[in-house]
Coordinates of C-alpha atoms and ligand atoms in Angstrom, one line a residue:
X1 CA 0.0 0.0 0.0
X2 CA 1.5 4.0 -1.0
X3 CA 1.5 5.7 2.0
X4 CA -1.3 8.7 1.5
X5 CA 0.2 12.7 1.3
X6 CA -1.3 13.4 4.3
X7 CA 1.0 10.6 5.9
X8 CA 4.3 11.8 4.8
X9 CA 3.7 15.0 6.0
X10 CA 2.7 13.9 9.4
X11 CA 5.5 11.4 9.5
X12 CA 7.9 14.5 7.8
X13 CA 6.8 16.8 11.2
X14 CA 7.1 14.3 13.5
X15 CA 10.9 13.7 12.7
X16 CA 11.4 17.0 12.9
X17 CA 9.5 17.9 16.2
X18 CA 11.6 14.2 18.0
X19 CA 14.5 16.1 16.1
X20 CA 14.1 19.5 18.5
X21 CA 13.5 17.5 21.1
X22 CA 16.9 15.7 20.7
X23 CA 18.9 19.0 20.3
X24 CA 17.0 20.4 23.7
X25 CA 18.2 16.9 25.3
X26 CA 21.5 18.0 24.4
X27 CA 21.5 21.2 25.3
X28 CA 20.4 21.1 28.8
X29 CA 22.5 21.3 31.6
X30 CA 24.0 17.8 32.3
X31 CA 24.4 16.5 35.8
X32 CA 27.8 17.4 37.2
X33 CA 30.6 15.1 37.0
X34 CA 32.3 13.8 39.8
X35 CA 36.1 12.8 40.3
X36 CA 36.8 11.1 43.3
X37 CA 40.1 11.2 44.4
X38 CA 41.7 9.0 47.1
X39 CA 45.1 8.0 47.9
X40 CA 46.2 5.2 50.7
X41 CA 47.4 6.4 53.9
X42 CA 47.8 9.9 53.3
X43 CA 48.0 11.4 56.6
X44 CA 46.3 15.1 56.5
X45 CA 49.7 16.2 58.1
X46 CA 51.0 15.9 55.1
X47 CA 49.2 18.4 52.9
X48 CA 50.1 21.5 53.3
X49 CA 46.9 22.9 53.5
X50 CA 46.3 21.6 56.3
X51 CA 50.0 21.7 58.2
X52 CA 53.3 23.0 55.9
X53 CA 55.7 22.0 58.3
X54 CA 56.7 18.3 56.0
X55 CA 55.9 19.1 52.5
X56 CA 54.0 21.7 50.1
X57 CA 51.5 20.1 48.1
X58 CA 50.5 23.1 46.1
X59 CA 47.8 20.6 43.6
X60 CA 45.9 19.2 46.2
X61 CA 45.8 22.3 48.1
X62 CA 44.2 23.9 44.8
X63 CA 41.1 22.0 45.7
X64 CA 40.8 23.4 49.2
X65 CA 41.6 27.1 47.9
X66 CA 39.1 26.4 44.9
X67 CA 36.7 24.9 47.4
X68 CA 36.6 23.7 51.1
X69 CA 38.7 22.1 53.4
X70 CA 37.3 19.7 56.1
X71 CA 38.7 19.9 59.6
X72 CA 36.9 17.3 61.0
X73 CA 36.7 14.4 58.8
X74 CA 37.0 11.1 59.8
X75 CA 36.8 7.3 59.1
X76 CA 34.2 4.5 60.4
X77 CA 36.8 1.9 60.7
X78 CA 40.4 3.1 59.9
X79 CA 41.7 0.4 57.6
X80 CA 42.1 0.0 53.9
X81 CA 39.1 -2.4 52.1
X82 CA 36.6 -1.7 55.2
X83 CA 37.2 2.3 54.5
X84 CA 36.4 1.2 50.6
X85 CA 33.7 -0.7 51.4
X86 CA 32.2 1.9 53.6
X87 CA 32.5 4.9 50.5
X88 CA 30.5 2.2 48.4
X89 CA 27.9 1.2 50.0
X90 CA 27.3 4.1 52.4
X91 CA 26.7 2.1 55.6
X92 CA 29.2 1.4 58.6
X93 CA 31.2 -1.8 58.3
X94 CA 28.9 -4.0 60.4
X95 CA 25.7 -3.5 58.1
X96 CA 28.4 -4.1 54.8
X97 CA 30.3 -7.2 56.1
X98 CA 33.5 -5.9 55.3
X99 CA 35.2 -5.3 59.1
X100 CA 38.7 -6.2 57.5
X101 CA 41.3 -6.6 55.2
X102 CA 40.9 -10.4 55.1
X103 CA 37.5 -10.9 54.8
X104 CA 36.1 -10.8 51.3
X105 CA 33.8 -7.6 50.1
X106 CA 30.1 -9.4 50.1
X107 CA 29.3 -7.8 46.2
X108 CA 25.3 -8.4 46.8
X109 CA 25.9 -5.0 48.8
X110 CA 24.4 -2.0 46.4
X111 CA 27.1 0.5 45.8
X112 CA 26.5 4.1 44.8
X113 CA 28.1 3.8 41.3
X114 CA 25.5 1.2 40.3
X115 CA 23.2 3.9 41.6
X116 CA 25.0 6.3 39.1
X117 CA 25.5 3.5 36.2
X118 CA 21.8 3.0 36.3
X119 CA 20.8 6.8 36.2
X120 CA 23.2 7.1 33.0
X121 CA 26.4 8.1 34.5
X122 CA 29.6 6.9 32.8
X123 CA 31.6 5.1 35.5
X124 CA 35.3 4.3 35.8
X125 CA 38.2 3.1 38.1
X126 CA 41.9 3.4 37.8
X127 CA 44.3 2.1 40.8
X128 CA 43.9 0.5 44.3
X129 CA 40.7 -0.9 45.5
X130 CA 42.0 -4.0 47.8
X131 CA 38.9 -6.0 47.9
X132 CA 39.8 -9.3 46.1
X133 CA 36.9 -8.9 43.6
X134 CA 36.4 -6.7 40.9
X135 CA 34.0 -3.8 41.7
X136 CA 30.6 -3.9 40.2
X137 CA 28.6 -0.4 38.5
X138 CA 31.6 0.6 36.4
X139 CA 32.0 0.8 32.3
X140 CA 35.8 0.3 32.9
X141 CA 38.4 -0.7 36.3
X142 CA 41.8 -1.1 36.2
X143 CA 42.6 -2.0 39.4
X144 CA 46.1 -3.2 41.0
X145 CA 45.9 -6.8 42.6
X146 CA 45.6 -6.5 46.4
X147 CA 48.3 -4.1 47.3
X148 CA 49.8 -4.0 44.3
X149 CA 53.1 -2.8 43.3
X150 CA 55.2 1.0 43.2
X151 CA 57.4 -0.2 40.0
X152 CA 56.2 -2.1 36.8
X153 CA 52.6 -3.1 38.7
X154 CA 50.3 -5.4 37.2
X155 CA 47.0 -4.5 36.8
X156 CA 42.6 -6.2 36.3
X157 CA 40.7 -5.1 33.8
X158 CA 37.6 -6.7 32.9
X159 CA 39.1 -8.5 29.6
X160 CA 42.5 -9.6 31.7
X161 CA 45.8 -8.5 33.1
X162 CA 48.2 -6.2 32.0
X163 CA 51.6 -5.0 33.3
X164 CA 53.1 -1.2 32.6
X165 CA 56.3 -0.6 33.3
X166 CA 57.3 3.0 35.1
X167 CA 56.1 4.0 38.6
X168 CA 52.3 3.4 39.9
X169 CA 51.2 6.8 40.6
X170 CA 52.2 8.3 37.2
X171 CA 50.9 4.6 35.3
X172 CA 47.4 5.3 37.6
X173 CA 47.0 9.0 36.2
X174 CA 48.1 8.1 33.2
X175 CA 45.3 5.4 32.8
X176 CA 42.6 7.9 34.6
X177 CA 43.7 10.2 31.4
X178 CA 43.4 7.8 29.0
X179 CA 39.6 6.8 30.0
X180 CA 38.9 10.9 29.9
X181 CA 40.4 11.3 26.6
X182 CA 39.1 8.7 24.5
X183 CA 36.3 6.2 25.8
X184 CA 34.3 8.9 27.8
X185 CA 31.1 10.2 25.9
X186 CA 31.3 14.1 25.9
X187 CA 27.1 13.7 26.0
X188 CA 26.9 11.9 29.3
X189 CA 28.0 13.3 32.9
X190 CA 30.7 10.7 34.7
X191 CA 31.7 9.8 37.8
X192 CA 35.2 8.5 38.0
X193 CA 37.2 6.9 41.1
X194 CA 41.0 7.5 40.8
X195 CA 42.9 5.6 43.7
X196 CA 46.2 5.9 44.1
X197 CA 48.4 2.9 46.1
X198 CA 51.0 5.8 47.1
X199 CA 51.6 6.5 50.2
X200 CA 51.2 3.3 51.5
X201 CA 54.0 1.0 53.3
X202 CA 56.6 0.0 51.8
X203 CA 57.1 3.8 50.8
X204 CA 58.9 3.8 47.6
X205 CA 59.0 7.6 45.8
X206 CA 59.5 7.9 42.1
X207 CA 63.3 8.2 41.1
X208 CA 62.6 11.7 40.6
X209 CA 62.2 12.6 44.0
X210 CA 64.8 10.2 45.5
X211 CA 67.5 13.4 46.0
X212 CA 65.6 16.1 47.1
X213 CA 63.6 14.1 49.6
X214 CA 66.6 11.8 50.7
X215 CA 68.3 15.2 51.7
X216 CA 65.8 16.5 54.2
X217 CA 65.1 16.8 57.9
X218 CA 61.5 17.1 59.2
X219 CA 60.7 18.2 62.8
X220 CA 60.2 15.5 65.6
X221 CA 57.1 15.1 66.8
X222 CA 56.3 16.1 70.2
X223 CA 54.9 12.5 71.2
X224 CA 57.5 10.5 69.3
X225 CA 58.9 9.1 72.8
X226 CA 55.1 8.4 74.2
X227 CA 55.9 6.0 76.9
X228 CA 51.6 5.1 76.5
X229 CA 51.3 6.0 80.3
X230 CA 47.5 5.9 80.9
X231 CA 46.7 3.4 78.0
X232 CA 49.0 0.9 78.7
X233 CA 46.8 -1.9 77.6
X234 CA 45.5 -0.5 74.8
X235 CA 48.2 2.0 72.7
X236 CA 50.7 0.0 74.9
X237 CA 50.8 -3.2 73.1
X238 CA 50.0 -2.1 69.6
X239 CA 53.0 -3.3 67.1
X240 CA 53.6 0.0 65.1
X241 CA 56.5 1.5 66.7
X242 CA 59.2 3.4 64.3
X243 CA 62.0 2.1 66.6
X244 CA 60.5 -1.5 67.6
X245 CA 58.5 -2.5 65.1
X246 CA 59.7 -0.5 61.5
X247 CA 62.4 -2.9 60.2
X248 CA 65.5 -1.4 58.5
X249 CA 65.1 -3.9 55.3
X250 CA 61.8 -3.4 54.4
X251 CA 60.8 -0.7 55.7
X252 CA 64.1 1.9 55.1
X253 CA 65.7 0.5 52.5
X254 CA 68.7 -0.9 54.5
X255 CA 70.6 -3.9 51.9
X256 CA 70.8 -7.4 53.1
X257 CA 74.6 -7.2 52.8
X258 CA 74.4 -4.1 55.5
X259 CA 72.6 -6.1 57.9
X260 CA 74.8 -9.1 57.4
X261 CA 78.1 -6.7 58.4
X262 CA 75.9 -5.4 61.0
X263 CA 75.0 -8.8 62.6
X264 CA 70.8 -7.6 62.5
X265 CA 68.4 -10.1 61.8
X266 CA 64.8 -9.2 60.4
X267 CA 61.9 -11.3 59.1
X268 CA 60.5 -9.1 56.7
X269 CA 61.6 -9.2 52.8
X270 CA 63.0 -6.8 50.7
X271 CA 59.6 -5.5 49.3
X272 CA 59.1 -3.1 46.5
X273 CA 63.1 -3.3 45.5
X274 CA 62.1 -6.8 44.3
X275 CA 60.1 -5.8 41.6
X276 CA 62.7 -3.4 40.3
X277 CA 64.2 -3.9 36.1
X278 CA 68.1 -3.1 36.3
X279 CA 67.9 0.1 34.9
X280 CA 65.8 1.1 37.9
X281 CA 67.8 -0.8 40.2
X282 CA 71.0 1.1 39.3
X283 CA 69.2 5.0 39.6
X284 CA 68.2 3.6 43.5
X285 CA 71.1 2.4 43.9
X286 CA 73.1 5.5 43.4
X287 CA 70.9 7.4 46.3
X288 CA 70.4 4.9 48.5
X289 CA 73.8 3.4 48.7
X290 CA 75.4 6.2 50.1
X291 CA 72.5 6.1 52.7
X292 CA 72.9 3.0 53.5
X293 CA 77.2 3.3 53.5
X294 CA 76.9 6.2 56.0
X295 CA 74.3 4.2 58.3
X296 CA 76.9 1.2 58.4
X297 CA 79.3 3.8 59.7
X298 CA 76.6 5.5 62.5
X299 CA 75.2 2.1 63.9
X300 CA 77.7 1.2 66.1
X301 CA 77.0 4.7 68.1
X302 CA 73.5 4.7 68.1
X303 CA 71.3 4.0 71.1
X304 CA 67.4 3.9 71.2
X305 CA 67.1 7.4 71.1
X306 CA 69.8 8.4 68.5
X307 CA 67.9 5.1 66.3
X308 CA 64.2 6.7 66.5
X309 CA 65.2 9.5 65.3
X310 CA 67.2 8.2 62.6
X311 CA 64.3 5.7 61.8
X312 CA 61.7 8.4 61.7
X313 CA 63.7 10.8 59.3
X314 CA 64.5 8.0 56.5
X315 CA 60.7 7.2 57.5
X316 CA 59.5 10.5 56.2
X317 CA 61.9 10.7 53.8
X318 CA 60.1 7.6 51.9
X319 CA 56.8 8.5 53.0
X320 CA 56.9 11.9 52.1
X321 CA 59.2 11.6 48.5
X322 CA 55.8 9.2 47.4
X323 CA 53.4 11.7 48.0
X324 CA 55.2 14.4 46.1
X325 CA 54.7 12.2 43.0
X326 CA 50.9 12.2 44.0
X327 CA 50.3 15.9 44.3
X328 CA 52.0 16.8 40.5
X329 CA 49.8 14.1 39.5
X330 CA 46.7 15.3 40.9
X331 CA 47.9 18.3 39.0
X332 CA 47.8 16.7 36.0
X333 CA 44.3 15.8 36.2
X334 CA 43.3 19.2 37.4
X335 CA 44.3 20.9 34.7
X336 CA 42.8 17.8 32.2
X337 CA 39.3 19.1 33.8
X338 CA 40.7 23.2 33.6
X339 CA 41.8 22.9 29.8
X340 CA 38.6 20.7 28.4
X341 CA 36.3 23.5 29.8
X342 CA 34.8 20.3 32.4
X343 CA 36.1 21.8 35.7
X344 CA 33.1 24.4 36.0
X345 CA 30.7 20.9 36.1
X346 CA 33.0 19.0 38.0
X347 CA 32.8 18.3 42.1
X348 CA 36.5 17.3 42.9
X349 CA 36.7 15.5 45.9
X350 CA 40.4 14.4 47.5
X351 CA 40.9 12.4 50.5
X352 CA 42.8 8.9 52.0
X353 CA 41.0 5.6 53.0
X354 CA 42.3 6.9 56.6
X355 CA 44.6 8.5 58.6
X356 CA 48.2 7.7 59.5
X357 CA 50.7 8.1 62.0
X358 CA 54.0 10.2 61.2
X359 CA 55.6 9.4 64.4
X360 CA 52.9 10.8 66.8
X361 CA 53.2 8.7 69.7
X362 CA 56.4 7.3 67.9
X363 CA 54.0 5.0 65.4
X364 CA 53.6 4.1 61.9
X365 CA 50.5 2.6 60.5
X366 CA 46.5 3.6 61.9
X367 CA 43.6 1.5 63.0
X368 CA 42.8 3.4 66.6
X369 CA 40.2 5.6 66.9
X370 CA 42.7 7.7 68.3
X371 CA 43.0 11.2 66.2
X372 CA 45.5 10.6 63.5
X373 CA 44.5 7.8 62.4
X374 CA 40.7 8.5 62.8
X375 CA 40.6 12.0 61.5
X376 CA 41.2 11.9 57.2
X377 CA 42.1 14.6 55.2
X378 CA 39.2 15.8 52.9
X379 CA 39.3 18.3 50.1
X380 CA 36.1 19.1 47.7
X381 CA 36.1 21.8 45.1
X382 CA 32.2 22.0 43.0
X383 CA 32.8 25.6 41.0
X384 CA 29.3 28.1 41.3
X385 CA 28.3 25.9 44.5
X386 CA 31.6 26.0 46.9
X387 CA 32.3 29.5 48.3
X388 CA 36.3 29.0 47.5
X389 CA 38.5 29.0 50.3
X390 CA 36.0 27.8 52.7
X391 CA 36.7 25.7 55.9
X392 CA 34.5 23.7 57.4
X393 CA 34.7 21.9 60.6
X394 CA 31.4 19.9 60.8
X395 CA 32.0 16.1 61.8
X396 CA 31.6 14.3 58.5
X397 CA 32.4 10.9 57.9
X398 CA 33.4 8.3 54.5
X399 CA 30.1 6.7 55.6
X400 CA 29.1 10.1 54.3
X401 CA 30.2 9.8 50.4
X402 CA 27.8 8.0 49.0
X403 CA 24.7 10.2 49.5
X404 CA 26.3 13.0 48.8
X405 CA 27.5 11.6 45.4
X406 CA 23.9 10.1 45.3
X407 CA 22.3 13.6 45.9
X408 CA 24.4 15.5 43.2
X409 CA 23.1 13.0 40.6
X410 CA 19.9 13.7 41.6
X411 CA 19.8 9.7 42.7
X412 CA 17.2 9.1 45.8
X413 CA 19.8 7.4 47.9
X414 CA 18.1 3.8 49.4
X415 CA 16.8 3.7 53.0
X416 CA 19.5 1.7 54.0
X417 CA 22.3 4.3 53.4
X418 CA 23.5 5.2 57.1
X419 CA 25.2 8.7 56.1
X420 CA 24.0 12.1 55.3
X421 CA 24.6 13.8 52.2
X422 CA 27.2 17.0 52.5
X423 CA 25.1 18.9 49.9
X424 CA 24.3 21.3 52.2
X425 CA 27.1 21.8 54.0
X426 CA 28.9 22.4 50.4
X427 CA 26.3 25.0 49.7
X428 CA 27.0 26.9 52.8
X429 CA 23.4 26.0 54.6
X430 CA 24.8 24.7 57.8
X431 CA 21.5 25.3 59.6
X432 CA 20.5 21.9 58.1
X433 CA 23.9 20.1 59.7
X434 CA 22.5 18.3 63.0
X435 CA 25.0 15.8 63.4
X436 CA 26.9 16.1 67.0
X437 CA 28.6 12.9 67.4
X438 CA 30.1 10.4 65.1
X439 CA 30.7 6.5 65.8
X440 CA 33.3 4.2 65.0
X441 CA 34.1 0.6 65.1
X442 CA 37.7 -1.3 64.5
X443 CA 37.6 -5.4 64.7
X444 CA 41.0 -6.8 62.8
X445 CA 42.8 -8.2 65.7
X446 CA 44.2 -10.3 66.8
X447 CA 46.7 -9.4 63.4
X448 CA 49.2 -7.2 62.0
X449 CA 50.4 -4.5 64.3
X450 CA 47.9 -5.8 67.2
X451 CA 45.4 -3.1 67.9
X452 CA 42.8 -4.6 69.7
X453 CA 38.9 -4.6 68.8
X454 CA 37.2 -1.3 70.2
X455 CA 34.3 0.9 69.4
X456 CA 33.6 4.2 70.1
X457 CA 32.1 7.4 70.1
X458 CA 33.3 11.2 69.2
X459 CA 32.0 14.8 69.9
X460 CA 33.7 18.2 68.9
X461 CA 34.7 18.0 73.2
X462 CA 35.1 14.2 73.9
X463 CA 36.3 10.5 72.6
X464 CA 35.1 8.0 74.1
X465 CA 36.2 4.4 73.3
X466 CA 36.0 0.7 74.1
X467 CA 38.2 -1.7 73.8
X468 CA 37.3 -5.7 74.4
X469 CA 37.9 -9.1 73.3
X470 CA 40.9 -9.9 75.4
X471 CA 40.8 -6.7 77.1
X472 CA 37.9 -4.6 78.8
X473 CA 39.3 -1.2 78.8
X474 CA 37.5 2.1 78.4
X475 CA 39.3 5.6 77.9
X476 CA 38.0 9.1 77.6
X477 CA 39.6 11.9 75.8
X478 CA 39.2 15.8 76.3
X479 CA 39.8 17.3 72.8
X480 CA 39.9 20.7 73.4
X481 CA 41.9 20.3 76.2
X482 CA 44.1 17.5 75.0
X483 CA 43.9 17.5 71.4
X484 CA 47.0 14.9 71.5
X485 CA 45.2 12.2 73.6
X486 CA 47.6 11.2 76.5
X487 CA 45.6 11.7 79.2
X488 CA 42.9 8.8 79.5
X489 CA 40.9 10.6 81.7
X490 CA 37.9 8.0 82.1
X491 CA 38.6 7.3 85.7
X492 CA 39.2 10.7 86.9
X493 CA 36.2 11.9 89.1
X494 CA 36.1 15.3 87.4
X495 CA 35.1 13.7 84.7
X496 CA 32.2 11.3 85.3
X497 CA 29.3 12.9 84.5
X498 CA 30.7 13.6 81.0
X499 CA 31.3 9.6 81.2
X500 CA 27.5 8.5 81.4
X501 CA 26.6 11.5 79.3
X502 CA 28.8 10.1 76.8
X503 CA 28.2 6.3 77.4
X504 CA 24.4 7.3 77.1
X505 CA 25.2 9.1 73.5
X506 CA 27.3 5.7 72.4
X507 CA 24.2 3.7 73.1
X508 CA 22.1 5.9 71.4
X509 CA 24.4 6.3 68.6
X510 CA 24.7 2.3 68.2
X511 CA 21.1 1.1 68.5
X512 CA 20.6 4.3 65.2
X513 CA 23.5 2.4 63.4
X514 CA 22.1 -1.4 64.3
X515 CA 25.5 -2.2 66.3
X516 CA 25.5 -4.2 69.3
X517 CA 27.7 -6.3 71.5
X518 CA 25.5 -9.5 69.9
X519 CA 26.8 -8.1 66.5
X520 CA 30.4 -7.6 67.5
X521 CA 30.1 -11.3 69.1
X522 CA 29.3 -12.7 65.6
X523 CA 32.3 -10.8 64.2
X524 CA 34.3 -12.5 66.3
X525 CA 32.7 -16.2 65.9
X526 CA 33.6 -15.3 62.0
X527 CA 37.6 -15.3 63.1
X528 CA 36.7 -18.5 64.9
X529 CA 35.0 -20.1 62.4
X530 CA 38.1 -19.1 60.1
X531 CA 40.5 -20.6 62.8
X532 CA 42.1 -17.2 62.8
X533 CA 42.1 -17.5 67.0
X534 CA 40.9 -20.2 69.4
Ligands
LIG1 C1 50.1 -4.4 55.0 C2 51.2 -3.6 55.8 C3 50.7 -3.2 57.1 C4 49.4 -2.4 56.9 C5 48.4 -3.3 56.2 C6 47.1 -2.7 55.9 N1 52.3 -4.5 56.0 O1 49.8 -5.6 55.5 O2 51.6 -2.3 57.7 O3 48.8 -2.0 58.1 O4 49.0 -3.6 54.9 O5 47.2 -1.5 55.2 S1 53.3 -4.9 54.8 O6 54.5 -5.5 55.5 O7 52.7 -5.7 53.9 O8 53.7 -3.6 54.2 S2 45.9 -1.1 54.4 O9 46.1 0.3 54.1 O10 45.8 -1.9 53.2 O11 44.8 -1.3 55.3
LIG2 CA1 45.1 2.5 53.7

């Protein structure tokens, strides 16, 4: 049958009216993209907009000077996967099922970039993730295996492994480029993780910065010689101490044949060096041989005090020589978003799966609730929304993340999501902040560096934490008065109506988040069942 006049020039209008429609699809304003940045272990000591006094990190800093900086950020659970698994999903470890690095990430849990995937967002991520399974919701992941590797890492993709040679934080960025220059659809708003492995333990800086960081001196801090008085069951026996517990091989870069001359004996191998090609090997070896020459010559006259400090400078030399790498990458992927016009769209968000120790109470490593390790550093820049150069000191949280990412997409966030979305706070309306007290919950012990199982509670004023399994220990801190928490004042009579005020908070605050004792007892039947302990 010929199709009648009167039909072509309805069908002829109708193309053109779905063709208008198409162009004003196109021409509205998309959602805003969102780059999430986070590196592992990066203390907030070490940016400088936060404290200058160990390294300038003029990139990440932009952020905070193009946005806000967060004073009083903090972690759930301050370890690597559970902090991961806490970002994704939005609720605190015991709701998730990921309390540690050793159990596996349950991936029935809905994440917020499925959320994002299904509302049209382009997803990707590029570097660590540390759960043992690939992450669900994204259009692309290259992720390093477990902890993956500083030199020549290997990384998953979806359609097998590959292997770059070069240094993991510029391979990471380079990768993050790559996806934002050729497979990302101009039409469609993205939300991109970018997870960088640097600064975590073993410490190993690009060759770049091996010089100018090997040459420095930082200041001591002023609780490197904590003798843990007033928490000697709790910070006491925890197994991160610079001059007990960081070993000169692995840690600071100390040769076998050294030790051998030296008669010292350590378990742990040689760690990143292993992975290194002979070119690479010989650029190391012309820095840190003359460290290692002159520390054969100094041994014989050190004692325990003269050793800490020389620990703890070669300690931050490492540490702090990785993250320099990280902040000119950062850079890089700045000005990507500053040159292609995106930036104006774009919330920017930087921050570390936790906290860290740079000698405070002379420890490496994290896990307390204690501040360094609890508190996180956390930069977010969102051009037109974000008065620049803002500081805010409400008490957000990771647990926070997901609703906020959620709320930018215009995504109702499910039920189930235990944090609150920093939307407001980023546009300035604090009147609609209520939050006064934050909870937190570590479980991975008995392991690595032995910080014991304890829960606990926070306020602007006071910390209050438990610590059980094979203790029963509780401490309070005063954090105005004693920012540095060395004085467990929970038994001082002063003090003990702040103690049941608090205690009545912490039971509030863990029948809200589901927690309980019963929970916590399960947790521990898990490491049992697993043969972990007896
Ligand atoms: C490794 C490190 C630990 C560190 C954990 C967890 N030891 O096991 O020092 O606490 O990772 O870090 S190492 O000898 O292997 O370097 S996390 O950031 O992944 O949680
Ligand atoms: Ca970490």
């Amino acid at each position: 049958m010929k199709p009648s006049l009167l039909t072509i020039i309805f069908a002829g209008l109708f193309l053109i009216v779905s063709s208008c429609k198409e162009e004003a699809k196109e021409q509205a304003p998309q959602k805003p993209n969102i780059v999430f940045i986070m590196s592992d272990d990066h203390a907030y000591q070490a940016i400088s907009a936060y404290d200058d006094r160990l390294i300038t990190t003029p990139n990440i800093d932009r952020i905070a000077k193009e946005g806000m900086l967060f004073t009083n950020a903090s972690v759930t659970n301050s370890i690597c996967a559970p902090s991961r698994a806490v970002i994704l999903t939005g609720k605190h470890s015991h709701m998730n099922g990921k309390i540690d690095n050793i159990s596996p990430f349950d991936t029935t849990n809905v994440t917020f970039p499925q959320l994002l995937q299904k509302a049209g967002y382009q997803t990707a991520m590029f570097g660590k993730l540390h759960f043992g399974n690939n992450p669900k919701g994204f259009d692309e992941f290259k992720i390093l295996p477990g902890q993956g590797d500083y030199y020549n890492p290997r990384f998953i993709t979806a359609t097998g492994d590959t292997t770059v040679t070069g240094y993991v934080t510029d391979i990471t960025t380079d990768l993050t480029l790559d996806w934002l220059k050729k497979r990302r659809k101009p039409n469609k708003p993205f939300m991109l993780m970018y997870l960088h492995k640097a600064p975590h333990r073993s410490w190993m800086p690009a060759p770049r910065h091996y010089k100018e960081f090997t040459k420095n001196t930082y200041p001591l801090p002023s609780t490197l010689f904590d003798d843990y008085a007033s928490r000697e069951t709790t910070a006491g026996p925890a197994e991160m101490n610079i001059l007990k517990h960081m070993t000169l091989r692995y840690d600071l870069k100390i040769t076998d044949e050294v030790l051998e001359e030296l008669n010292i004996k350590e378990h742990l191998g040689i760690g990143g060096l292993r992975k290194f090609n002979p070119e690479q090997r010989a650029e190391w070896d012309k820095v840190y041989g003359p460290i290692n020459e002159a520390f054969k010559k100094e041994y014989a006259n050190m004692n325990d005090s003269t050793l800490m400090v020389w620990k703890y400078q070669r300690y931050m030399q490492d540490y702090l020589g990785t993250i320099a790498a990280v902040d000119e990458n950062v850079g890089r992927v700045l000005d990507y978003l500053d040159q292609e016009g995106l930036a104006e769209n774009t919330l920017v968000v930087y921050t570390s799966d936790q906290g860290f120790y740079l000698g405070e109470h002379g420890w490496f490593d994290k896990r307390f609730m204690y501040n360094e390790s609890f508190k996180t550093p956390l930069l977010i820049k969102w051009p037109n929304i974000i008065t620049p150069g803002t500081t805010e000191d409400e008490m957000v949280q990771n647990l926070d993340f997901a609703q906020t990412f959620l709320e930018v997409a215009g995504v109702t966030a499910p039920e189930d999501m235990q944090g609150k979305s920093l939307v407001p706070l980023l546009k300035g309306e604090k009147e609609k902040w209520d939050r006064d007290a934050v909870y937190y919950h570590y479980y991975e012990y008995p392991a690595e560096h032995a910080v014991k199982r304890h829960y606990g509670i926070a306020t602007k004023e006071y910390k209050l934490i438990h610590f059980y399994y094979d203790v029963d220990v509780w401490e309070l801190y005063d954090r105005e008065k004693d920012p540095q928490e060395l004085n467990n004042v929970y038994n001082d009579p002063a003090y003990a109506e702040v103690v049941s005020e608090m205690k009545e908070k912490l039971t509030e605050l863990r029948k809200k988040y589901k927690d309980s004792d019963a929970l916590g007892n399960q947790y521990i039947q898990l490491y049992k069942d697993k043969g972990l302990i007896e």
